[in-house]
Amino acid sequence: MSRIKAVLGLAVGIAWGAAMPIGTAAHAQASYPNRPIRIIVPYPAGGIVDMVARAVTEQIGRDWKQTVVIEARPGGNSNIGTSAVARSEPDGYTWLVTGPAALVNPTLYKDAGWDALKDLRCVGLAVWNQSVALVHPSMPATTIKEFVEIARKKPGELNFGNPGTGSSIDLSAQKLFQAAGIRLTNVGYKGQPQALIDLMTNLMHFEIVSLELALPHIKAGNVKPLAVMTDKRVADLPDVPTIAEAGFPEATYVPWYGIYVQAGTPAAIVEKINDGINKALQNPDVQRQLAVANIPGKPMPLADLATLMKADHEKLTKVIATSGMALQ
């Protein structure tokens, strides 16, 4: 009898021990978040992605009464920071704020460190980025079509200032070049500011630049806008046509910055993060900050984010495959 009791006692103990992780996991999800959240931005501090991260996630921290720590981790064309999140614990305490590079870099690099659709889960859409196609004021073109005619007559002779291979700007440009059937010489830069300076000094002949960075120089007459790379005209440049209105609807591309977590993060935590992001995007102060930078936010449910992520992944990897971009 004592032997039977001992066996039964051991069985109960094993059953109780096996149940502990489930109960602990459920408690962790119910109490989430109960410690600081780390926000990784895979670009230098002070850039547009960093600004987006602060505007949205700091408001979430206030709403949740929890600390958020924003960590700029640039390098490897955003691969270092993105890979860190893809390999992080799936507990909802490490977030990534980034743009299209999260979707396309695994196609551009032999070992980016993650698989876009397997290792990352998009939990919120931060903002849609608006950009504008620019030339130097001395360029004898006032429209995209006129610029394309010039470029066709000088294949490879005009310079394109590229702020980063696989960046949203690069992808926008490649879509335009493919649609227009033109070839420019790619000149690589580490970010948009220096590229824009070289356009203003006429070292570069064509660039696509984020609207908030370009506007002061457009107004000062340092650069000439040809078209906005958006699906509708922007309020600050009402007389500048969209790229579709300019005759190249195939080149329309409005890149977006998303917030991601490790793909294995529990559904309950993912849903809470999505709710927090959507609430923050409706906060008047956050909307004001994003409006100043001409990057409007859009709350989205998880199902729509998954559809958007998959569709953009397919569309952008096709652009890369047909653009001649070299595998890094």
PDB file of C-alpha atoms in Angstrom, residues 24-313:
ATOM      1  CA  THR A  24       3.279  30.753 -15.078  1.00  0.00           C
ATOM      2  CA  ALA A  25       2.937  31.587 -18.779  1.00  0.00           C
ATOM      3  CA  ALA A  26      -0.718  32.504 -18.330  1.00  0.00           C
ATOM      4  CA  HIS A  27       0.157  34.759 -15.396  1.00  0.00           C
ATOM      5  CA  ALA A  28       2.968  36.403 -17.381  1.00  0.00           C
ATOM      6  CA  GLN A  29       0.570  37.161 -20.210  1.00  0.00           C
ATOM      7  CA  ALA A  30      -2.124  38.470 -17.884  1.00  0.00           C
ATOM      8  CA  SER A  31       0.308  40.770 -16.057  1.00  0.00           C
ATOM      9  CA  TYR A  32       2.049  42.008 -19.217  1.00  0.00           C
ATOM     10  CA  PRO A  33       3.822  44.380 -19.174  1.00  0.00           C
ATOM     11  CA  ASN A  34       5.382  44.284 -15.707  1.00  0.00           C
ATOM     12  CA  ARG A  35       8.904  45.426 -16.628  1.00  0.00           C
ATOM     13  CA  PRO A  36      10.541  47.875 -19.076  1.00  0.00           C
ATOM     14  CA  ILE A  37      10.076  47.347 -22.815  1.00  0.00           C
ATOM     15  CA  ARG A  38      13.084  47.683 -25.098  1.00  0.00           C
ATOM     16  CA  ILE A  39      12.482  49.375 -28.461  1.00  0.00           C
ATOM     17  CA  ILE A  40      15.213  48.686 -31.015  1.00  0.00           C
ATOM     18  CA  VAL A  41      15.643  51.110 -33.909  1.00  0.00           C
ATOM     19  CA  PRO A  42      18.137  49.672 -36.425  1.00  0.00           C
ATOM     20  CA  TYR A  43      19.172  53.133 -37.628  1.00  0.00           C
ATOM     21  CA  PRO A  44      21.155  56.053 -36.149  1.00  0.00           C
ATOM     22  CA  ALA A  45      19.489  58.155 -33.453  1.00  0.00           C
ATOM     23  CA  GLY A  46      17.801  61.333 -34.627  1.00  0.00           C
ATOM     24  CA  GLY A  47      16.519  59.974 -37.942  1.00  0.00           C
ATOM     25  CA  ILE A  48      12.934  59.612 -39.050  1.00  0.00           C
ATOM     26  CA  VAL A  49      12.550  56.045 -37.764  1.00  0.00           C
ATOM     27  CA  ASP A  50      13.900  57.102 -34.377  1.00  0.00           C
ATOM     28  CA  MET A  51      11.409  59.984 -34.280  1.00  0.00           C
ATOM     29  CA  VAL A  52       8.536  57.645 -35.147  1.00  0.00           C
ATOM     30  CA  ALA A  53       9.629  55.176 -32.487  1.00  0.00           C
ATOM     31  CA  ARG A  54       9.692  57.868 -29.808  1.00  0.00           C
ATOM     32  CA  ALA A  55       6.415  59.500 -30.778  1.00  0.00           C
ATOM     33  CA  VAL A  56       4.445  56.245 -30.721  1.00  0.00           C
ATOM     34  CA  THR A  57       6.123  54.021 -28.136  1.00  0.00           C
ATOM     35  CA  GLU A  58       6.698  56.692 -25.507  1.00  0.00           C
ATOM     36  CA  GLN A  59       2.956  57.383 -25.599  1.00  0.00           C
ATOM     37  CA  ILE A  60       2.314  53.669 -25.129  1.00  0.00           C
ATOM     38  CA  GLY A  61       4.609  53.781 -22.111  1.00  0.00           C
ATOM     39  CA  ARG A  62       2.560  56.628 -20.642  1.00  0.00           C
ATOM     40  CA  ASP A  63      -0.690  54.806 -21.335  1.00  0.00           C
ATOM     41  CA  TRP A  64       0.592  51.586 -19.760  1.00  0.00           C
ATOM     42  CA  LYS A  65       2.511  53.379 -16.986  1.00  0.00           C
ATOM     43  CA  GLN A  66       5.559  51.382 -17.969  1.00  0.00           C
ATOM     44  CA  THR A  67       9.089  52.376 -18.978  1.00  0.00           C
ATOM     45  CA  VAL A  68      10.125  52.084 -22.620  1.00  0.00           C
ATOM     46  CA  VAL A  69      13.818  52.221 -23.491  1.00  0.00           C
ATOM     47  CA  ILE A  70      14.621  53.212 -27.066  1.00  0.00           C
ATOM     48  CA  GLU A  71      17.906  51.781 -28.302  1.00  0.00           C
ATOM     49  CA  ALA A  72      19.465  52.857 -31.596  1.00  0.00           C
ATOM     50  CA  ARG A  73      21.343  49.875 -32.996  1.00  0.00           C
ATOM     51  CA  PRO A  74      22.499  50.824 -36.509  1.00  0.00           C
ATOM     52  CA  GLY A  75      24.768  48.773 -38.727  1.00  0.00           C
ATOM     53  CA  GLY A  76      24.634  46.344 -41.597  1.00  0.00           C
ATOM     54  CA  ASN A  77      21.951  48.366 -43.392  1.00  0.00           C
ATOM     55  CA  SER A  78      19.633  47.714 -40.413  1.00  0.00           C
ATOM     56  CA  ASN A  79      20.500  43.999 -40.278  1.00  0.00           C
ATOM     57  CA  ILE A  80      22.141  44.114 -36.846  1.00  0.00           C
ATOM     58  CA  GLY A  81      19.180  45.590 -34.981  1.00  0.00           C
ATOM     59  CA  THR A  82      16.569  43.620 -36.899  1.00  0.00           C
ATOM     60  CA  SER A  83      18.383  40.337 -36.341  1.00  0.00           C
ATOM     61  CA  ALA A  84      18.548  41.067 -32.602  1.00  0.00           C
ATOM     62  CA  VAL A  85      14.754  41.258 -32.414  1.00  0.00           C
ATOM     63  CA  ALA A  86      14.228  38.229 -34.660  1.00  0.00           C
ATOM     64  CA  ARG A  87      16.390  36.204 -32.257  1.00  0.00           C
ATOM     65  CA  SER A  88      15.026  37.704 -29.029  1.00  0.00           C
ATOM     66  CA  GLU A  89      12.888  35.960 -26.427  1.00  0.00           C
ATOM     67  CA  PRO A  90       9.250  35.826 -27.633  1.00  0.00           C
ATOM     68  CA  ASP A  91       7.931  37.535 -24.519  1.00  0.00           C
ATOM     69  CA  GLY A  92       6.807  40.903 -25.898  1.00  0.00           C
ATOM     70  CA  TYR A  93       9.539  42.923 -24.181  1.00  0.00           C
ATOM     71  CA  THR A  94      11.683  43.564 -27.275  1.00  0.00           C
ATOM     72  CA  TRP A  95      10.172  45.527 -30.160  1.00  0.00           C
ATOM     73  CA  LEU A  96      11.540  46.588 -33.533  1.00  0.00           C
ATOM     74  CA  VAL A  97      10.576  49.814 -35.335  1.00  0.00           C
ATOM     75  CA  THR A  98      11.702  49.771 -38.964  1.00  0.00           C
ATOM     76  CA  GLY A  99      10.734  50.159 -42.603  1.00  0.00           C
ATOM     77  CA  PRO A 100      10.747  47.933 -45.703  1.00  0.00           C
ATOM     78  CA  ALA A 101      14.282  46.677 -45.033  1.00  0.00           C
ATOM     79  CA  ALA A 102      12.802  44.151 -42.585  1.00  0.00           C
ATOM     80  CA  LEU A 103      10.983  42.566 -45.528  1.00  0.00           C
ATOM     81  CA  VAL A 104      13.595  42.810 -48.283  1.00  0.00           C
ATOM     82  CA  ASN A 105      17.019  42.432 -46.651  1.00  0.00           C
ATOM     83  CA  PRO A 106      16.811  38.620 -46.426  1.00  0.00           C
ATOM     84  CA  THR A 107      16.580  38.724 -50.231  1.00  0.00           C
ATOM     85  CA  LEU A 108      19.454  41.193 -50.569  1.00  0.00           C
ATOM     86  CA  TYR A 109      21.866  39.563 -48.132  1.00  0.00           C
ATOM     87  CA  LYS A 110      23.191  36.025 -48.113  1.00  0.00           C
ATOM     88  CA  ASP A 111      22.776  35.876 -44.341  1.00  0.00           C
ATOM     89  CA  ALA A 112      20.678  38.747 -43.054  1.00  0.00           C
ATOM     90  CA  GLY A 113      19.994  36.822 -39.848  1.00  0.00           C
ATOM     91  CA  TRP A 114      16.252  36.312 -40.138  1.00  0.00           C
ATOM     92  CA  ASP A 115      13.381  35.253 -42.358  1.00  0.00           C
ATOM     93  CA  ALA A 116      10.892  38.099 -42.709  1.00  0.00           C
ATOM     94  CA  LEU A 117       7.717  36.001 -42.653  1.00  0.00           C
ATOM     95  CA  LYS A 118       8.881  33.322 -40.196  1.00  0.00           C
ATOM     96  CA  ASP A 119      10.805  35.250 -37.541  1.00  0.00           C
ATOM     97  CA  LEU A 120       8.941  38.549 -37.228  1.00  0.00           C
ATOM     98  CA  ARG A 121       5.325  39.467 -36.464  1.00  0.00           C
ATOM     99  CA  CYS A 122       4.065  42.935 -37.344  1.00  0.00           C
ATOM    100  CA  VAL A 123       2.021  44.184 -34.388  1.00  0.00           C
ATOM    101  CA  GLY A 124       1.354  47.735 -35.464  1.00  0.00           C
ATOM    102  CA  LEU A 125       1.623  50.146 -38.341  1.00  0.00           C
ATOM    103  CA  ALA A 126       3.395  53.251 -37.160  1.00  0.00           C
ATOM    104  CA  VAL A 127       3.321  55.590 -40.162  1.00  0.00           C
ATOM    105  CA  TRP A 128       3.221  55.842 -43.907  1.00  0.00           C
ATOM    106  CA  ASN A 129       6.256  57.712 -45.222  1.00  0.00           C
ATOM    107  CA  GLN A 130       5.813  60.353 -47.914  1.00  0.00           C
ATOM    108  CA  SER A 131       8.605  61.195 -50.335  1.00  0.00           C
ATOM    109  CA  VAL A 132       9.233  63.428 -53.324  1.00  0.00           C
ATOM    110  CA  ALA A 133      11.307  63.096 -56.508  1.00  0.00           C
ATOM    111  CA  LEU A 134      13.849  65.910 -56.803  1.00  0.00           C
ATOM    112  CA  VAL A 135      16.377  67.321 -59.243  1.00  0.00           C
ATOM    113  CA  HIS A 136      18.787  70.260 -59.093  1.00  0.00           C
ATOM    114  CA  PRO A 137      17.178  73.570 -60.212  1.00  0.00           C
ATOM    115  CA  SER A 138      19.522  73.681 -63.211  1.00  0.00           C
ATOM    116  CA  MET A 139      18.125  70.415 -64.614  1.00  0.00           C
ATOM    117  CA  PRO A 140      16.154  71.301 -67.798  1.00  0.00           C
ATOM    118  CA  ALA A 141      13.112  69.297 -66.720  1.00  0.00           C
ATOM    119  CA  THR A 142       9.987  70.403 -64.896  1.00  0.00           C
ATOM    120  CA  THR A 143       8.179  67.057 -65.010  1.00  0.00           C
ATOM    121  CA  ILE A 144       9.088  63.419 -64.499  1.00  0.00           C
ATOM    122  CA  LYS A 145       8.372  62.692 -68.164  1.00  0.00           C
ATOM    123  CA  GLU A 146      10.829  65.393 -69.236  1.00  0.00           C
ATOM    124  CA  PHE A 147      13.462  63.995 -66.862  1.00  0.00           C
ATOM    125  CA  VAL A 148      12.881  60.472 -68.202  1.00  0.00           C
ATOM    126  CA  GLU A 149      13.429  61.695 -71.787  1.00  0.00           C
ATOM    127  CA  ILE A 150      16.750  63.247 -70.723  1.00  0.00           C
ATOM    128  CA  ALA A 151      17.803  60.079 -68.891  1.00  0.00           C
ATOM    129  CA  ARG A 152      16.911  57.856 -71.870  1.00  0.00           C
ATOM    130  CA  LYS A 153      19.262  59.869 -74.067  1.00  0.00           C
ATOM    131  CA  LYS A 154      22.080  59.539 -71.503  1.00  0.00           C
ATOM    132  CA  PRO A 155      21.942  55.969 -70.153  1.00  0.00           C
ATOM    133  CA  GLY A 156      24.177  55.668 -67.095  1.00  0.00           C
ATOM    134  CA  GLU A 157      25.400  59.270 -67.340  1.00  0.00           C
ATOM    135  CA  LEU A 158      23.100  60.741 -64.674  1.00  0.00           C
ATOM    136  CA  ASN A 159      23.713  60.024 -60.984  1.00  0.00           C
ATOM    137  CA  PHE A 160      21.128  58.750 -58.510  1.00  0.00           C
ATOM    138  CA  GLY A 161      21.908  59.529 -54.863  1.00  0.00           C
ATOM    139  CA  ASN A 162      20.913  56.325 -53.038  1.00  0.00           C
ATOM    140  CA  PRO A 163      20.655  56.641 -49.216  1.00  0.00           C
ATOM    141  CA  GLY A 164      20.782  52.862 -48.695  1.00  0.00           C
ATOM    142  CA  THR A 165      20.441  49.682 -50.740  1.00  0.00           C
ATOM    143  CA  GLY A 166      17.033  48.141 -50.090  1.00  0.00           C
ATOM    144  CA  SER A 167      15.775  51.246 -48.277  1.00  0.00           C
ATOM    145  CA  SER A 168      12.307  52.612 -48.972  1.00  0.00           C
ATOM    146  CA  ILE A 169      13.899  55.364 -51.071  1.00  0.00           C
ATOM    147  CA  ASP A 170      15.913  52.872 -53.094  1.00  0.00           C
ATOM    148  CA  LEU A 171      12.856  50.699 -53.682  1.00  0.00           C
ATOM    149  CA  SER A 172      10.789  53.713 -54.796  1.00  0.00           C
ATOM    150  CA  ALA A 173      13.519  54.705 -57.225  1.00  0.00           C
ATOM    151  CA  GLN A 174      13.905  51.191 -58.630  1.00  0.00           C
ATOM    152  CA  LYS A 175      10.162  50.975 -59.282  1.00  0.00           C
ATOM    153  CA  LEU A 176      10.332  54.267 -61.191  1.00  0.00           C
ATOM    154  CA  PHE A 177      13.423  53.282 -63.184  1.00  0.00           C
ATOM    155  CA  GLN A 178      11.815  49.989 -64.168  1.00  0.00           C
ATOM    156  CA  ALA A 179       8.521  51.643 -65.140  1.00  0.00           C
ATOM    157  CA  ALA A 180      10.286  54.367 -67.140  1.00  0.00           C
ATOM    158  CA  GLY A 181      12.911  52.108 -68.699  1.00  0.00           C
ATOM    159  CA  ILE A 182      15.864  54.275 -67.682  1.00  0.00           C
ATOM    160  CA  ARG A 183      19.277  53.555 -66.179  1.00  0.00           C
ATOM    161  CA  LEU A 184      21.059  55.901 -63.767  1.00  0.00           C
ATOM    162  CA  THR A 185      24.405  55.419 -62.051  1.00  0.00           C
ATOM    163  CA  ASN A 186      23.813  54.409 -58.442  1.00  0.00           C
ATOM    164  CA  VAL A 187      25.857  56.383 -55.911  1.00  0.00           C
ATOM    165  CA  GLY A 188      25.556  54.996 -52.401  1.00  0.00           C
ATOM    166  CA  TYR A 189      25.258  57.097 -49.241  1.00  0.00           C
ATOM    167  CA  LYS A 190      24.796  56.347 -45.558  1.00  0.00           C
ATOM    168  CA  GLY A 191      21.467  58.113 -45.181  1.00  0.00           C
ATOM    169  CA  GLN A 192      19.546  60.896 -46.901  1.00  0.00           C
ATOM    170  CA  PRO A 193      21.144  64.122 -45.522  1.00  0.00           C
ATOM    171  CA  GLN A 194      24.508  63.869 -47.290  1.00  0.00           C
ATOM    172  CA  ALA A 195      22.880  62.683 -50.492  1.00  0.00           C
ATOM    173  CA  LEU A 196      20.578  65.707 -50.426  1.00  0.00           C
ATOM    174  CA  ILE A 197      23.538  68.058 -49.871  1.00  0.00           C
ATOM    175  CA  ASP A 198      25.224  66.620 -52.951  1.00  0.00           C
ATOM    176  CA  LEU A 199      22.035  67.077 -54.973  1.00  0.00           C
ATOM    177  CA  MET A 200      21.911  70.729 -53.937  1.00  0.00           C
ATOM    178  CA  THR A 201      25.516  71.178 -55.102  1.00  0.00           C
ATOM    179  CA  ASN A 202      24.653  69.424 -58.397  1.00  0.00           C
ATOM    180  CA  LEU A 203      26.905  66.419 -57.802  1.00  0.00           C
ATOM    181  CA  MET A 204      23.814  64.219 -57.994  1.00  0.00           C
ATOM    182  CA  HIS A 205      21.187  64.539 -60.711  1.00  0.00           C
ATOM    183  CA  PHE A 206      18.169  62.786 -59.245  1.00  0.00           C
ATOM    184  CA  GLU A 207      16.988  61.736 -55.797  1.00  0.00           C
ATOM    185  CA  ILE A 208      13.873  60.660 -53.926  1.00  0.00           C
ATOM    186  CA  VAL A 209      13.790  62.246 -50.478  1.00  0.00           C
ATOM    187  CA  SER A 210      11.490  62.025 -47.460  1.00  0.00           C
ATOM    188  CA  LEU A 211       9.059  64.930 -47.575  1.00  0.00           C
ATOM    189  CA  GLU A 212       9.877  66.384 -44.172  1.00  0.00           C
ATOM    190  CA  LEU A 213      13.584  66.526 -45.084  1.00  0.00           C
ATOM    191  CA  ALA A 214      13.023  67.952 -48.542  1.00  0.00           C
ATOM    192  CA  LEU A 215      10.404  70.641 -47.832  1.00  0.00           C
ATOM    193  CA  PRO A 216      12.680  73.380 -46.415  1.00  0.00           C
ATOM    194  CA  HIS A 217      15.022  73.038 -49.400  1.00  0.00           C
ATOM    195  CA  ILE A 218      12.152  73.006 -51.894  1.00  0.00           C
ATOM    196  CA  LYS A 219      10.794  76.214 -50.369  1.00  0.00           C
ATOM    197  CA  ALA A 220      14.278  77.766 -50.442  1.00  0.00           C
ATOM    198  CA  GLY A 221      14.652  76.904 -54.135  1.00  0.00           C
ATOM    199  CA  ASN A 222      17.672  74.656 -53.571  1.00  0.00           C
ATOM    200  CA  VAL A 223      16.004  71.674 -55.262  1.00  0.00           C
ATOM    201  CA  LYS A 224      13.170  71.229 -57.749  1.00  0.00           C
ATOM    202  CA  PRO A 225      10.288  68.798 -57.097  1.00  0.00           C
ATOM    203  CA  LEU A 226       8.999  66.767 -60.038  1.00  0.00           C
ATOM    204  CA  ALA A 227       6.448  64.454 -58.393  1.00  0.00           C
ATOM    205  CA  VAL A 228       5.407  63.075 -55.026  1.00  0.00           C
ATOM    206  CA  MET A 229       5.786  59.291 -54.712  1.00  0.00           C
ATOM    207  CA  THR A 230       2.381  58.927 -53.085  1.00  0.00           C
ATOM    208  CA  ASP A 231      -1.117  57.862 -54.051  1.00  0.00           C
ATOM    209  CA  LYS A 232      -2.515  61.374 -53.577  1.00  0.00           C
ATOM    210  CA  ARG A 233      -1.153  64.917 -53.556  1.00  0.00           C
ATOM    211  CA  VAL A 234       0.290  66.288 -50.333  1.00  0.00           C
ATOM    212  CA  ALA A 235      -0.963  69.472 -48.703  1.00  0.00           C
ATOM    213  CA  ASP A 236       2.453  71.156 -48.538  1.00  0.00           C
ATOM    214  CA  LEU A 237       3.019  70.755 -52.292  1.00  0.00           C
ATOM    215  CA  PRO A 238      -0.466  71.097 -53.812  1.00  0.00           C
ATOM    216  CA  ASP A 239       0.845  71.911 -57.303  1.00  0.00           C
ATOM    217  CA  VAL A 240       3.210  68.922 -57.484  1.00  0.00           C
ATOM    218  CA  PRO A 241       1.556  65.902 -59.147  1.00  0.00           C
ATOM    219  CA  THR A 242       1.630  62.373 -57.838  1.00  0.00           C
ATOM    220  CA  ILE A 243       3.856  59.923 -59.694  1.00  0.00           C
ATOM    221  CA  ALA A 244       0.702  58.360 -61.175  1.00  0.00           C
ATOM    222  CA  GLU A 245      -0.549  61.742 -62.380  1.00  0.00           C
ATOM    223  CA  ALA A 246       2.909  62.304 -63.852  1.00  0.00           C
ATOM    224  CA  GLY A 247       2.432  59.239 -66.035  1.00  0.00           C
ATOM    225  CA  PHE A 248       3.995  56.385 -64.075  1.00  0.00           C
ATOM    226  CA  PRO A 249       1.326  54.755 -61.900  1.00  0.00           C
ATOM    227  CA  GLU A 250       3.434  51.568 -61.635  1.00  0.00           C
ATOM    228  CA  ALA A 251       5.983  53.539 -59.621  1.00  0.00           C
ATOM    229  CA  THR A 252       3.524  54.516 -56.886  1.00  0.00           C
ATOM    230  CA  TYR A 253       4.907  53.227 -53.619  1.00  0.00           C
ATOM    231  CA  VAL A 254       4.200  54.569 -50.149  1.00  0.00           C
ATOM    232  CA  PRO A 255       6.567  52.794 -47.747  1.00  0.00           C
ATOM    233  CA  TRP A 256       5.496  52.186 -44.189  1.00  0.00           C
ATOM    234  CA  TYR A 257       7.244  51.847 -40.853  1.00  0.00           C
ATOM    235  CA  GLY A 258       5.988  48.975 -38.744  1.00  0.00           C
ATOM    236  CA  ILE A 259       6.465  47.765 -35.198  1.00  0.00           C
ATOM    237  CA  TYR A 260       7.500  44.118 -34.950  1.00  0.00           C
ATOM    238  CA  VAL A 261       8.069  41.499 -32.262  1.00  0.00           C
ATOM    239  CA  GLN A 262       9.536  37.999 -32.387  1.00  0.00           C
ATOM    240  CA  ALA A 263       7.108  35.755 -34.268  1.00  0.00           C
ATOM    241  CA  GLY A 264       6.613  33.324 -31.373  1.00  0.00           C
ATOM    242  CA  THR A 265       5.215  35.979 -29.008  1.00  0.00           C
ATOM    243  CA  PRO A 266       1.963  34.729 -27.372  1.00  0.00           C
ATOM    244  CA  ALA A 267      -1.258  35.849 -29.049  1.00  0.00           C
ATOM    245  CA  ALA A 268      -2.598  37.568 -25.919  1.00  0.00           C
ATOM    246  CA  ILE A 269       0.506  39.766 -25.691  1.00  0.00           C
ATOM    247  CA  VAL A 270       0.488  40.486 -29.426  1.00  0.00           C
ATOM    248  CA  GLU A 271      -3.126  41.632 -29.189  1.00  0.00           C
ATOM    249  CA  LYS A 272      -2.368  43.895 -26.238  1.00  0.00           C
ATOM    250  CA  ILE A 273       0.552  45.480 -28.082  1.00  0.00           C
ATOM    251  CA  ASN A 274      -1.580  46.031 -31.175  1.00  0.00           C
ATOM    252  CA  ASP A 275      -4.295  47.667 -29.056  1.00  0.00           C
ATOM    253  CA  GLY A 276      -1.680  49.887 -27.394  1.00  0.00           C
ATOM    254  CA  ILE A 277      -0.202  51.015 -30.707  1.00  0.00           C
ATOM    255  CA  ASN A 278      -3.602  51.761 -32.241  1.00  0.00           C
ATOM    256  CA  LYS A 279      -4.611  53.773 -29.181  1.00  0.00           C
ATOM    257  CA  ALA A 280      -1.340  55.744 -29.265  1.00  0.00           C
ATOM    258  CA  LEU A 281      -1.796  56.570 -32.944  1.00  0.00           C
ATOM    259  CA  GLN A 282      -5.126  58.202 -32.085  1.00  0.00           C
ATOM    260  CA  ASN A 283      -3.590  60.361 -29.355  1.00  0.00           C
ATOM    261  CA  PRO A 284      -3.720  64.066 -30.395  1.00  0.00           C
ATOM    262  CA  ASP A 285      -0.135  64.733 -29.311  1.00  0.00           C
ATOM    263  CA  VAL A 286       1.190  61.775 -31.307  1.00  0.00           C
ATOM    264  CA  GLN A 287      -0.870  62.835 -34.318  1.00  0.00           C
ATOM    265  CA  ARG A 288       0.594  66.344 -34.023  1.00  0.00           C
ATOM    266  CA  GLN A 289       4.169  65.033 -33.924  1.00  0.00           C
ATOM    267  CA  LEU A 290       3.611  62.836 -36.962  1.00  0.00           C
ATOM    268  CA  ALA A 291       1.788  65.596 -38.858  1.00  0.00           C
ATOM    269  CA  VAL A 292       4.715  67.976 -38.365  1.00  0.00           C
ATOM    270  CA  ALA A 293       6.938  65.411 -40.091  1.00  0.00           C
ATOM    271  CA  ASN A 294       4.363  64.701 -42.827  1.00  0.00           C
ATOM    272  CA  ILE A 295       4.146  61.023 -41.895  1.00  0.00           C
ATOM    273  CA  PRO A 296       0.519  60.201 -41.097  1.00  0.00           C
ATOM    274  CA  GLY A 297      -0.243  57.245 -38.832  1.00  0.00           C
ATOM    275  CA  LYS A 298      -2.910  54.636 -39.437  1.00  0.00           C
ATOM    276  CA  PRO A 299      -4.263  52.232 -36.775  1.00  0.00           C
ATOM    277  CA  MET A 300      -4.680  48.725 -38.192  1.00  0.00           C
ATOM    278  CA  PRO A 301      -5.883  45.361 -36.840  1.00  0.00           C
ATOM    279  CA  LEU A 302      -3.520  42.391 -36.779  1.00  0.00           C
ATOM    280  CA  ALA A 303      -5.172  40.588 -39.690  1.00  0.00           C
ATOM    281  CA  ASP A 304      -4.735  43.600 -41.973  1.00  0.00           C
ATOM    282  CA  LEU A 305      -1.113  43.991 -40.887  1.00  0.00           C
ATOM    283  CA  ALA A 306      -0.389  40.359 -41.748  1.00  0.00           C
ATOM    284  CA  THR A 307      -1.942  40.832 -45.192  1.00  0.00           C
ATOM    285  CA  LEU A 308       0.010  44.049 -45.787  1.00  0.00           C
ATOM    286  CA  MET A 309       3.284  42.485 -44.639  1.00  0.00           C
ATOM    287  CA  LYS A 310       2.881  39.487 -46.946  1.00  0.00           C
ATOM    288  CA  ALA A 311       1.800  41.575 -49.935  1.00  0.00           C
ATOM    289  CA  ASP A 312       4.673  44.040 -49.568  1.00  0.00           C
ATOM    290  CA  HIS A 313       7.149  41.199 -49.092  1.00  0.00           C
TER     291      HIS A 313
END
